[in-house]
Short mmCIF file of C-alpha atoms in Angstrom, two decimals:
data_model
loop_
_atom_site.label_atom_id
_atom_site.label_comp_id
_atom_site.label_asym_id
_atom_site.label_seq_id
_atom_site.Cartn_x
_atom_site.Cartn_y
_atom_site.Cartn_z
CA MET A 43 0.00 0.00 0.00
CA LEU A 44 2.86 2.37 0.79
CA LEU A 45 4.76 1.75 -2.44
CA PRO A 46 2.46 3.87 -4.66
CA MET A 47 2.25 6.70 -2.11
CA PRO A 48 5.25 8.71 -3.47
CA THR A 49 3.68 8.79 -6.95
CA LEU A 50 0.41 10.12 -5.53
CA ILE A 51 2.13 12.71 -3.33
CA GLY A 52 4.41 13.77 -6.18
CA SER A 53 1.44 14.13 -8.53
CA LEU A 54 -0.40 16.31 -6.04
CA PHE A 55 2.43 18.85 -6.11
CA VAL A 56 3.16 18.94 -9.85
CA PRO A 57 2.54 22.58 -10.92
CA GLU A 58 -0.36 23.19 -13.27
CA ARG A 59 1.87 24.58 -16.02
CA SER A 60 4.08 21.46 -15.95
CA PHE A 61 1.33 19.20 -17.28
CA MET A 62 1.41 20.94 -20.65
CA ALA A 63 5.17 21.51 -20.66
CA LEU A 64 6.12 17.94 -19.70
CA TRP A 65 3.28 15.77 -20.95
CA GLY A 66 1.28 17.89 -23.40
CA GLN A 67 -1.92 17.87 -21.34
CA PRO A 68 -4.16 20.73 -20.18
CA TYR A 69 -4.70 20.75 -16.43
CA PHE A 70 -7.89 19.09 -15.14
CA PHE A 71 -6.64 17.86 -11.75
CA THR A 72 -8.25 20.58 -9.64
CA GLU A 73 -8.40 20.76 -5.84
CA ASP A 74 -11.77 19.03 -5.79
CA TYR A 75 -10.41 15.97 -7.58
CA LYS A 76 -7.24 16.01 -5.49
CA MET A 77 -9.37 15.74 -2.37
CA ALA A 78 -11.40 12.92 -3.95
CA ALA A 79 -8.25 10.93 -4.74
CA ILE A 80 -6.89 11.47 -1.22
CA ALA A 81 -10.22 10.48 0.36
CA ASN A 82 -10.44 7.26 -1.66
CA ILE A 83 -6.92 6.09 -0.86
CA LEU A 84 -7.28 7.03 2.82
CA ILE A 85 -10.45 4.96 3.04
CA LEU A 86 -8.69 1.95 1.55
CA PHE A 87 -5.71 2.46 3.85
CA SER A 88 -8.01 2.79 6.89
CA VAL A 89 -9.83 -0.45 6.10
CA PHE A 90 -6.49 -2.28 5.93
CA ALA A 91 -5.25 -0.64 9.15
CA LEU A 92 -8.42 -1.47 11.09
CA ALA A 93 -8.35 -5.05 9.81
CA VAL A 94 -4.93 -5.74 11.29
CA VAL A 95 -6.56 -6.83 14.57
CA THR A 96 -8.54 -9.52 12.73
CA HIS A 97 -5.50 -11.08 11.09
CA ARG A 98 -4.28 -14.35 12.57
CA ARG A 99 -0.70 -14.22 13.79
CA SER A 100 -0.07 -17.90 13.11
CA THR A 101 -0.63 -19.38 9.69
CA THR A 102 -0.71 -22.99 8.57
CA ILE A 103 -1.74 -24.01 5.08
CA TYR A 104 -3.56 -27.34 5.04
CA ILE A 105 -3.49 -29.46 1.91
CA SER A 106 -4.64 -33.04 1.50
CA ASP A 107 -3.21 -35.76 -0.72
CA LEU A 108 -6.18 -35.36 -3.05
CA GLN A 109 -5.66 -31.60 -3.24
CA THR A 110 -1.94 -32.07 -3.85
CA GLY A 111 -2.63 -34.24 -6.88
CA ARG A 112 -5.27 -31.85 -8.18
CA LEU A 113 -2.98 -28.87 -7.61
CA GLU A 114 -0.36 -30.55 -9.80
CA ILE A 115 -2.92 -31.15 -12.56
CA ALA A 116 -4.31 -27.60 -12.31
CA THR A 117 -0.82 -26.09 -12.45
CA ARG A 118 0.07 -28.09 -15.55
CA LEU A 119 -3.24 -27.19 -17.21
CA ILE A 120 -2.82 -23.46 -16.53
CA ALA A 121 0.79 -23.66 -17.74
CA LEU A 122 -0.35 -25.39 -20.94
CA ILE A 123 -3.00 -22.73 -21.65
CA THR A 124 -0.62 -19.86 -20.83
CA PHE A 125 2.31 -21.06 -22.90
CA SER A 126 0.08 -22.21 -25.77
CA SER A 127 -1.44 -18.72 -25.93
CA TYR A 128 2.01 -17.16 -26.11
CA ALA A 129 3.20 -19.71 -28.66
CA ILE A 130 0.24 -19.04 -30.98
CA TRP A 131 0.68 -15.29 -30.55
CA PHE A 132 4.38 -15.42 -31.43
CA ALA A 133 3.76 -17.83 -34.31
CA VAL A 134 1.20 -15.46 -35.81
CA GLY A 135 3.74 -12.69 -35.31
CA VAL A 136 6.29 -14.65 -37.39
CA PHE A 137 3.63 -15.12 -40.07
CA ARG A 138 3.08 -11.34 -40.05
CA GLY A 139 6.78 -10.68 -40.55
CA LEU A 140 8.45 -10.97 -37.13
CA SER A 141 12.16 -11.66 -37.46
CA VAL A 142 15.38 -11.49 -35.44
CA SER A 143 16.55 -8.47 -37.44
CA MET A 144 13.30 -6.67 -36.61
CA LEU A 145 13.77 -7.37 -32.90
CA PHE A 146 17.35 -6.10 -33.11
CA SER A 147 16.13 -2.94 -34.83
CA ALA A 148 13.61 -2.40 -32.04
CA LEU A 149 16.26 -2.83 -29.35
CA THR A 150 18.58 -0.34 -31.05
CA GLY A 151 15.84 2.22 -31.60
CA GLN A 152 15.91 2.15 -35.39
CA GLY A 153 13.04 3.91 -37.12
CA GLU A 154 9.46 3.08 -36.19
CA THR A 155 10.10 -0.63 -35.59
CA ILE A 156 8.90 -0.67 -31.99
CA TYR A 157 5.59 0.93 -33.00
CA LEU A 158 5.20 -1.45 -35.96
CA LEU A 159 5.70 -4.40 -33.63
CA LYS A 160 3.03 -3.22 -31.21
CA SER A 161 0.39 -2.11 -33.70
CA VAL A 162 0.79 -4.69 -36.49
CA ILE A 163 3.25 -7.56 -36.03
CA LEU A 164 2.31 -8.43 -32.44
CA ALA A 165 -1.23 -7.04 -32.51
CA PRO A 166 -3.41 -9.04 -30.05
CA ILE A 167 -5.37 -12.03 -31.31
CA GLY A 168 -8.94 -12.15 -30.02
CA GLY A 169 -9.59 -15.19 -27.84
CA VAL A 170 -5.90 -16.17 -27.75
CA THR A 171 -3.79 -13.48 -26.14
CA THR A 172 -6.48 -13.07 -23.49
CA TRP A 173 -5.53 -16.40 -21.93
CA SER A 174 -1.86 -15.46 -21.68
CA GLN A 175 -3.00 -13.48 -18.61
CA LEU A 176 -3.10 -16.78 -16.72
CA ALA A 177 0.63 -16.22 -16.24
CA VAL A 178 -0.35 -14.08 -13.23
CA ILE A 179 -1.86 -17.20 -11.60
CA LEU A 180 0.83 -19.57 -12.84
CA GLY A 181 3.67 -17.83 -10.98
CA PRO A 182 2.20 -18.33 -7.47
CA LEU A 183 1.09 -21.88 -8.32
CA LEU A 184 4.65 -22.81 -9.34
CA VAL A 185 5.98 -21.38 -6.07
CA ILE A 186 3.46 -23.39 -4.01
CA ARG A 187 4.25 -26.52 -6.00
CA TRP A 188 7.97 -25.91 -5.39
CA ARG A 189 7.36 -25.54 -1.63
CA LEU A 190 5.32 -28.76 -1.47
CA THR A 191 7.61 -30.99 -3.52
CA ASN A 192 10.96 -29.29 -2.87
CA ASN A 193 11.49 -29.58 -6.63
CA PHE A 194 12.34 -26.25 -8.25
CA PRO A 195 10.60 -26.00 -11.69
CA ALA A 196 13.48 -24.11 -13.32
CA VAL A 197 12.37 -24.62 -16.93
CA MET A 198 8.83 -23.36 -16.31
CA PHE A 199 10.09 -20.33 -14.39
CA LEU A 200 12.56 -19.45 -17.15
CA VAL A 201 9.95 -19.81 -19.89
CA LEU A 202 7.46 -17.75 -17.87
CA LEU A 203 9.97 -14.98 -17.20
CA GLY A 204 11.18 -15.05 -20.80
CA THR A 205 7.72 -14.71 -22.34
CA VAL A 206 6.58 -11.82 -20.16
CA THR A 207 9.93 -10.04 -20.59
CA PHE A 208 9.60 -10.40 -24.37
CA ARG A 209 6.10 -8.98 -24.13
CA ALA A 210 7.29 -6.05 -22.03
CA LEU A 211 10.16 -5.23 -24.40
CA PHE A 212 8.63 -5.69 -27.83
CA PHE A 213 4.91 -5.19 -27.17
CA SER A 214 5.63 -2.26 -24.84
CA GLU A 215 3.48 -3.80 -22.13
CA ARG A 216 5.54 -3.56 -18.96
CA LEU A 217 2.44 -4.28 -16.89
CA ALA A 218 2.64 -7.93 -17.98
CA LEU A 219 6.08 -8.24 -16.39
CA ILE A 220 4.99 -6.32 -13.27
CA GLU A 221 1.93 -8.55 -12.82
CA VAL A 222 3.86 -11.82 -12.95
CA GLY A 223 6.82 -10.46 -10.98
CA VAL A 224 4.69 -9.09 -8.14
CA SER A 225 2.37 -12.10 -7.79
CA THR A 226 5.26 -14.60 -7.91
CA LEU A 227 7.53 -12.72 -5.51
CA MET A 228 4.66 -12.23 -3.08
CA ALA A 229 3.89 -15.95 -3.06
CA TRP A 230 7.58 -16.73 -2.51
CA ALA A 231 7.82 -14.23 0.38
CA LEU A 232 4.60 -15.38 2.07
CA ILE A 233 5.21 -19.13 2.22
CA ARG A 234 8.84 -19.10 3.27
CA SER A 235 9.54 -20.96 6.50
CA LYS A 236 11.33 -17.84 7.77
CA PRO A 237 10.52 -14.15 7.17
CA LEU A 238 12.64 -12.20 4.72
CA ALA A 239 15.63 -10.59 6.43
CA VAL A 240 15.11 -7.35 4.49
CA VAL A 241 11.81 -6.62 6.28
CA LYS A 242 12.56 -7.94 9.77
CA THR A 243 13.09 -4.51 11.36
CA PRO A 244 11.57 -1.07 10.62
CA ILE A 245 14.94 0.27 9.40
CA ARG A 246 15.40 -2.66 7.03
CA TRP A 247 11.81 -2.28 5.86
CA LEU A 248 12.35 1.43 5.09
CA ALA A 249 15.60 0.63 3.25
CA THR A 250 13.82 -2.05 1.21
CA TRP A 251 10.99 0.37 0.44
CA ALA A 252 13.40 3.07 -0.76
CA GLY A 253 15.44 0.52 -2.71
CA SER A 254 12.29 -0.79 -4.41
CA LEU A 255 11.43 2.72 -5.62
CA GLY A 256 14.97 3.19 -6.96
CA LEU A 257 14.84 -0.20 -8.67
CA LEU A 258 11.51 0.75 -10.23
CA VAL A 259 13.07 3.83 -11.86
CA ALA A 260 16.06 1.80 -13.10
CA VAL A 261 13.92 -0.96 -14.60
CA PHE A 262 11.60 1.62 -16.15
CA ALA A 263 14.63 3.33 -17.72
CA LEU A 264 15.84 0.00 -19.10
CA PHE A 265 12.56 -0.66 -20.90
CA GLU A 266 12.02 2.96 -21.94
CA TYR A 267 15.50 3.18 -23.49
CA PRO A 268 14.67 1.41 -26.80
CA ARG A 269 10.98 2.34 -26.69
CA SER A 270 11.12 6.15 -26.64
CA TRP A 271 14.57 7.37 -25.61
CA LEU A 272 16.53 6.16 -28.64
CA THR A 273 13.71 6.77 -31.10
CA TYR A 274 12.83 10.32 -30.05
CA TYR A 275 13.78 11.86 -26.71
CA ALA A 276 17.58 11.34 -26.74
CA ALA A 277 17.95 14.21 -29.22
CA ARG A 278 15.37 16.46 -27.51
CA TYR A 279 15.55 15.90 -23.76
CA ASP A 280 17.92 18.08 -21.72
CA GLY A 281 19.19 15.42 -19.32
CA ASN A 282 20.25 11.77 -19.08
CA ILE A 283 18.17 8.64 -19.36
CA LEU A 284 17.63 8.28 -15.58
CA ASP A 285 16.35 11.87 -15.30
CA PHE A 286 14.06 11.21 -18.22
CA ALA A 287 12.86 7.89 -16.75
CA ALA A 288 11.99 9.48 -13.38
CA GLN A 289 10.08 12.32 -15.08
CA ARG A 290 8.35 9.95 -17.47
CA LEU A 291 7.43 7.53 -14.69
CA LEU A 292 5.89 10.30 -12.61
CA GLY A 293 4.10 11.38 -15.78
CA TYR A 294 2.30 8.06 -16.11
CA TYR A 295 0.79 8.49 -12.64
CA SER A 296 0.20 12.25 -12.81
CA THR A 297 -1.50 12.06 -16.20
CA ALA A 298 -3.60 9.11 -15.00
CA LEU A 299 -4.94 11.29 -12.19
CA ASN A 300 -5.38 14.16 -14.66
CA ASN A 301 -7.27 11.82 -17.02
CA GLY A 302 -9.44 10.63 -14.14
CA SER A 303 -10.43 14.23 -13.51
CA LEU A 304 -11.16 14.73 -17.21
CA LYS A 305 -13.26 11.56 -17.31
CA ALA A 306 -15.28 12.66 -14.28
CA GLN A 307 -15.93 16.02 -15.97
CA THR A 308 -16.98 14.52 -19.30
CA THR A 309 -19.08 11.55 -18.13
CA SER A 310 -22.67 12.26 -19.10
CA GLU A 311 -24.33 9.61 -16.91
CA LEU A 312 -23.23 7.31 -14.11
CA SER A 313 -22.88 3.63 -14.99
CA ILE A 314 -21.09 0.64 -13.50
CA PHE A 315 -19.83 -0.08 -17.03
CA GLY A 316 -17.64 2.98 -16.59
CA LEU A 317 -15.46 0.90 -14.24
CA LEU A 318 -14.61 -1.53 -17.04
CA GLN A 319 -11.72 -0.90 -19.42
CA GLY A 320 -11.25 -2.94 -22.60
CA ARG A 321 -13.38 -5.56 -24.35
CA PHE A 322 -15.13 -8.23 -22.31
CA SER A 323 -16.74 -11.35 -23.72
CA LEU A 324 -17.85 -14.72 -22.39
CA PRO A 325 -19.22 -17.84 -24.14
CA PHE A 326 -23.03 -17.79 -24.46
CA VAL A 327 -23.10 -14.25 -23.04
CA GLY A 328 -21.49 -12.31 -25.84
CA SER A 329 -19.47 -9.11 -25.81
CA TRP A 330 -20.08 -6.16 -23.51
CA GLY A 331 -17.82 -3.97 -25.60
CA GLU A 332 -20.64 -1.77 -26.91
CA GLU A 333 -21.87 -0.84 -23.44
CA ILE A 334 -18.34 -0.14 -22.22
CA GLN A 335 -17.53 1.88 -25.32
CA ALA A 336 -20.70 3.94 -24.88
CA SER A 337 -19.73 4.66 -21.28
CA ASN A 338 -16.25 5.85 -22.33
CA GLU A 339 -17.17 7.59 -25.60
CA SER A 340 -17.24 11.17 -24.29
CA PHE A 341 -13.93 10.70 -22.47
CA SER A 342 -12.23 9.24 -25.55
CA TYR A 343 -13.37 12.20 -27.63
CA ALA A 344 -12.15 14.68 -25.01
CA LEU A 345 -8.80 12.90 -24.67
CA ASN A 346 -8.15 12.89 -28.41
CA SER A 347 -9.43 16.38 -29.16
CA GLY A 348 -8.39 18.37 -26.11
CA SER A 349 -5.62 16.45 -24.35
CA ASN A 350 -2.83 13.96 -25.16
CA PRO A 351 -3.90 10.39 -26.07
CA GLU A 352 -0.30 9.21 -25.65
CA PHE A 353 -1.08 9.12 -21.92
CA ASN A 354 -4.44 7.36 -21.75
CA ASN A 355 -4.50 5.62 -18.37
CA VAL A 356 -7.28 6.63 -15.98
CA SER A 357 -6.41 6.55 -12.28
CA GLY A 358 -8.24 3.93 -10.27
CA LEU A 359 -8.68 6.49 -7.50
CA LEU A 360 -10.80 8.73 -9.73
CA LEU A 361 -12.35 6.25 -12.16
CA THR A 362 -14.78 5.22 -9.42
CA ASP A 363 -15.87 8.84 -8.99
CA ALA A 364 -16.43 9.20 -12.72
CA ALA A 365 -18.44 5.97 -12.98
CA LEU A 366 -20.35 5.93 -9.68
CA GLY A 367 -20.38 9.45 -8.27
CA ARG A 368 -18.61 10.73 -5.16
CA PHE A 369 -20.60 8.97 -2.41
CA ALA A 370 -20.88 5.60 -4.17
CA SER A 371 -17.16 5.83 -4.98
CA LEU A 372 -16.29 6.07 -1.29
CA ILE A 373 -18.51 3.06 -0.55
CA SER A 374 -16.89 1.09 -3.37
CA TRP A 375 -13.44 1.53 -1.80
CA VAL A 376 -14.75 0.32 1.56
CA VAL A 377 -16.13 -2.78 -0.18
CA PHE A 378 -12.92 -3.29 -2.16
CA GLY A 379 -10.86 -3.04 1.03
CA PHE A 380 -13.04 -5.56 2.85
CA VAL A 381 -12.78 -7.99 -0.07
CA ILE A 382 -8.97 -7.84 0.12
CA VAL A 383 -9.11 -8.29 3.90
CA TRP A 384 -11.51 -11.24 3.59
CA ILE A 385 -9.23 -12.95 1.06
CA ALA A 386 -6.19 -12.25 3.25
CA ASN A 387 -7.85 -13.86 6.26
CA ARG A 388 -8.95 -16.85 4.20
CA ALA A 389 -5.32 -17.24 3.11
CA SER A 390 -4.06 -16.92 6.70
CA ARG A 391 -6.45 -19.71 7.71
CA GLY A 392 -4.88 -22.09 5.23
CA GLY A 393 -6.71 -21.48 1.95
CA ILE A 394 -4.52 -22.29 -1.07
CA VAL A 395 -6.86 -20.59 -3.56
CA ALA A 396 -7.17 -17.55 -1.29
CA LEU A 397 -3.37 -17.33 -1.15
CA VAL A 398 -3.16 -17.35 -4.95
CA ALA A 399 -5.97 -14.78 -5.17
CA TYR A 400 -4.23 -12.53 -2.63
CA CYS A 401 -0.99 -12.61 -4.63
CA SER A 402 -2.85 -11.96 -7.89
CA LEU A 403 -4.73 -9.00 -6.41
CA ALA A 404 -1.54 -7.33 -5.14
CA ILE A 405 -1.18 -5.42 -8.41
CA SER A 406 -4.61 -3.83 -7.88
CA VAL A 407 -3.25 -2.10 -4.76
CA LEU A 408 0.25 -1.45 -6.09
CA GLU A 409 -1.05 0.32 -9.22
CA VAL A 410 -4.18 1.90 -7.73
CA VAL A 411 -2.93 5.43 -8.50
CA ARG A 412 -2.48 4.62 -12.20
CA ILE A 413 -5.22 2.13 -13.13
CA TYR A 414 -8.34 0.41 -11.81
CA TYR A 415 -6.83 -3.04 -12.31
CA VAL A 416 -9.80 -5.21 -11.34
CA GLY A 417 -11.89 -3.38 -13.94
CA THR A 418 -9.57 -4.17 -16.84
CA SER A 419 -10.35 -6.93 -19.33
CA ARG A 420 -6.96 -8.50 -18.53
CA PHE A 421 -8.28 -9.39 -15.04
CA LEU A 422 -11.24 -11.44 -16.34
CA PRO A 423 -9.18 -14.60 -17.15
CA ILE A 424 -7.69 -14.40 -13.66
CA ILE A 425 -11.16 -14.41 -12.09
CA ILE A 426 -12.17 -17.40 -14.23
CA ALA A 427 -9.01 -19.29 -13.24
CA LEU A 428 -9.55 -18.58 -9.53
CA LEU A 429 -13.14 -19.82 -9.72
CA PHE A 430 -11.94 -22.96 -11.48
CA LEU A 431 -9.27 -23.57 -8.81
CA ASN A 432 -11.76 -23.04 -6.00
CA PHE A 433 -14.15 -25.58 -7.54
CA TYR A 434 -11.51 -28.10 -8.60
CA LEU A 435 -9.31 -28.21 -5.50
CA GLY A 436 -12.22 -28.38 -3.06
CA ARG A 437 -11.57 -29.65 0.45
CA SER A 438 -10.69 -32.98 2.01
CA ASP A 439 -10.59 -34.42 5.54
CA ASN A 440 -7.20 -36.12 5.13
CA GLN A 441 -5.01 -33.03 5.50
CA SER A 442 -1.37 -32.34 6.27
CA ALA A 443 0.21 -29.05 7.24
CA LEU A 444 2.49 -26.63 5.41
CA SER A 445 3.56 -23.92 7.85
CA THR A 446 4.55 -20.41 6.78
CA HIS A 447 6.49 -17.70 8.57
CA SER A 448 3.53 -15.64 9.82
CA GLY A 449 3.76 -17.01 13.33
CA LYS A 450 5.11 -19.87 15.42
CA ARG A 451 5.81 -23.03 13.52
CA SER A 452 3.33 -25.84 13.89
CA ASN A 453 4.34 -29.19 15.40
CA GLU A 454 3.39 -30.69 12.05
CA SER A 455 5.57 -28.19 10.20
CA ASP A 456 6.90 -29.60 6.95
CA ARG A 457 5.41 -33.04 7.65
CA PHE A 458 3.50 -34.49 4.76
CA THR A 459 1.61 -37.69 4.07
CA GLY A 460 0.81 -39.86 1.09
CA SER A 461 1.94 -38.53 -2.25
CA VAL A 462 3.75 -35.46 -0.92
CA PRO A 463 7.45 -36.27 -0.36
CA LEU A 464 9.55 -34.91 2.49
#
């Protein structure tokens, strides 16, 4: 929750004139909308703070022999769907003209290659690339499987990391790498038998927090270097790549808040469809794209005609105001906070699916200043996968314990039965 705070605070103090000078946007982020953003994030923070007293200090994850076998099958199935989606996507890309020389050109910032890759060569394939989002679930599942069997799935981890890194570099979708990285690292941190040394004391926690922000700027600079620095800004920006990356990174969050203010001003009528971003479709239900498009039509027109469509994210903290109105927005953040707390407590009481859900939802809190993650179409496959896991894994009476570091270790710590080896 504290990681996105500097971006919000920094955005609140960006001068009005800087929006046009730095990011080519008129200023819409008035005091009224600043107070709305602050109120929404304080409500979410308060729900989490008040819920601390309900969180169990000791955590043991219970998993039966039957669940262990089903977890293995579910992990392999989700891996198959994820990697097959990526394989088809890349194969179609090769058919469209993808080549090693083209990738090299993109990395060295030659011409418009990076934009050609995103808009044509690697353009999404309806019904295929959607399921590549299961990578967000796959990471935590591989970590849990590793902890249960003590068998590190190196090949799967390397393929997973390679595919999302490729996507971040050549499809300019860094969020894909952030999603998988955050959910996987969180699962690894949560089910360790001992807590991470870097967060054991307040001083270490603060150092880790500051280091994470610095690492974020460095990684952002690495990916922005071929994407926009070499192709355009190197010859125009008065500073080095790290200065540019820090300014550009702040711009993504500041313009998202600015866009949220613009959307709230241009929304003609309140609708829950205004919370949804992208195209949604389900078998036998059809597409909801028309309703979502109608809800966002006035904002899209305003963004393209009177602002800068290069920065098109809408802050999650203000999207709720635009879609639901001020009072309902505040209520929605209370509900959202309680859902996270409920899932966290289910996980602390030994729920495997709740643990995976908690790790997958981490990005919705981490990026709350920039996007309303749970309202994006990329989150729909994750919901479907979680529902499948909850139904398929079920419960069983013959259970053994897998202790985590949240509290004192159980007497049955690391003792397994049946098909789960020591």
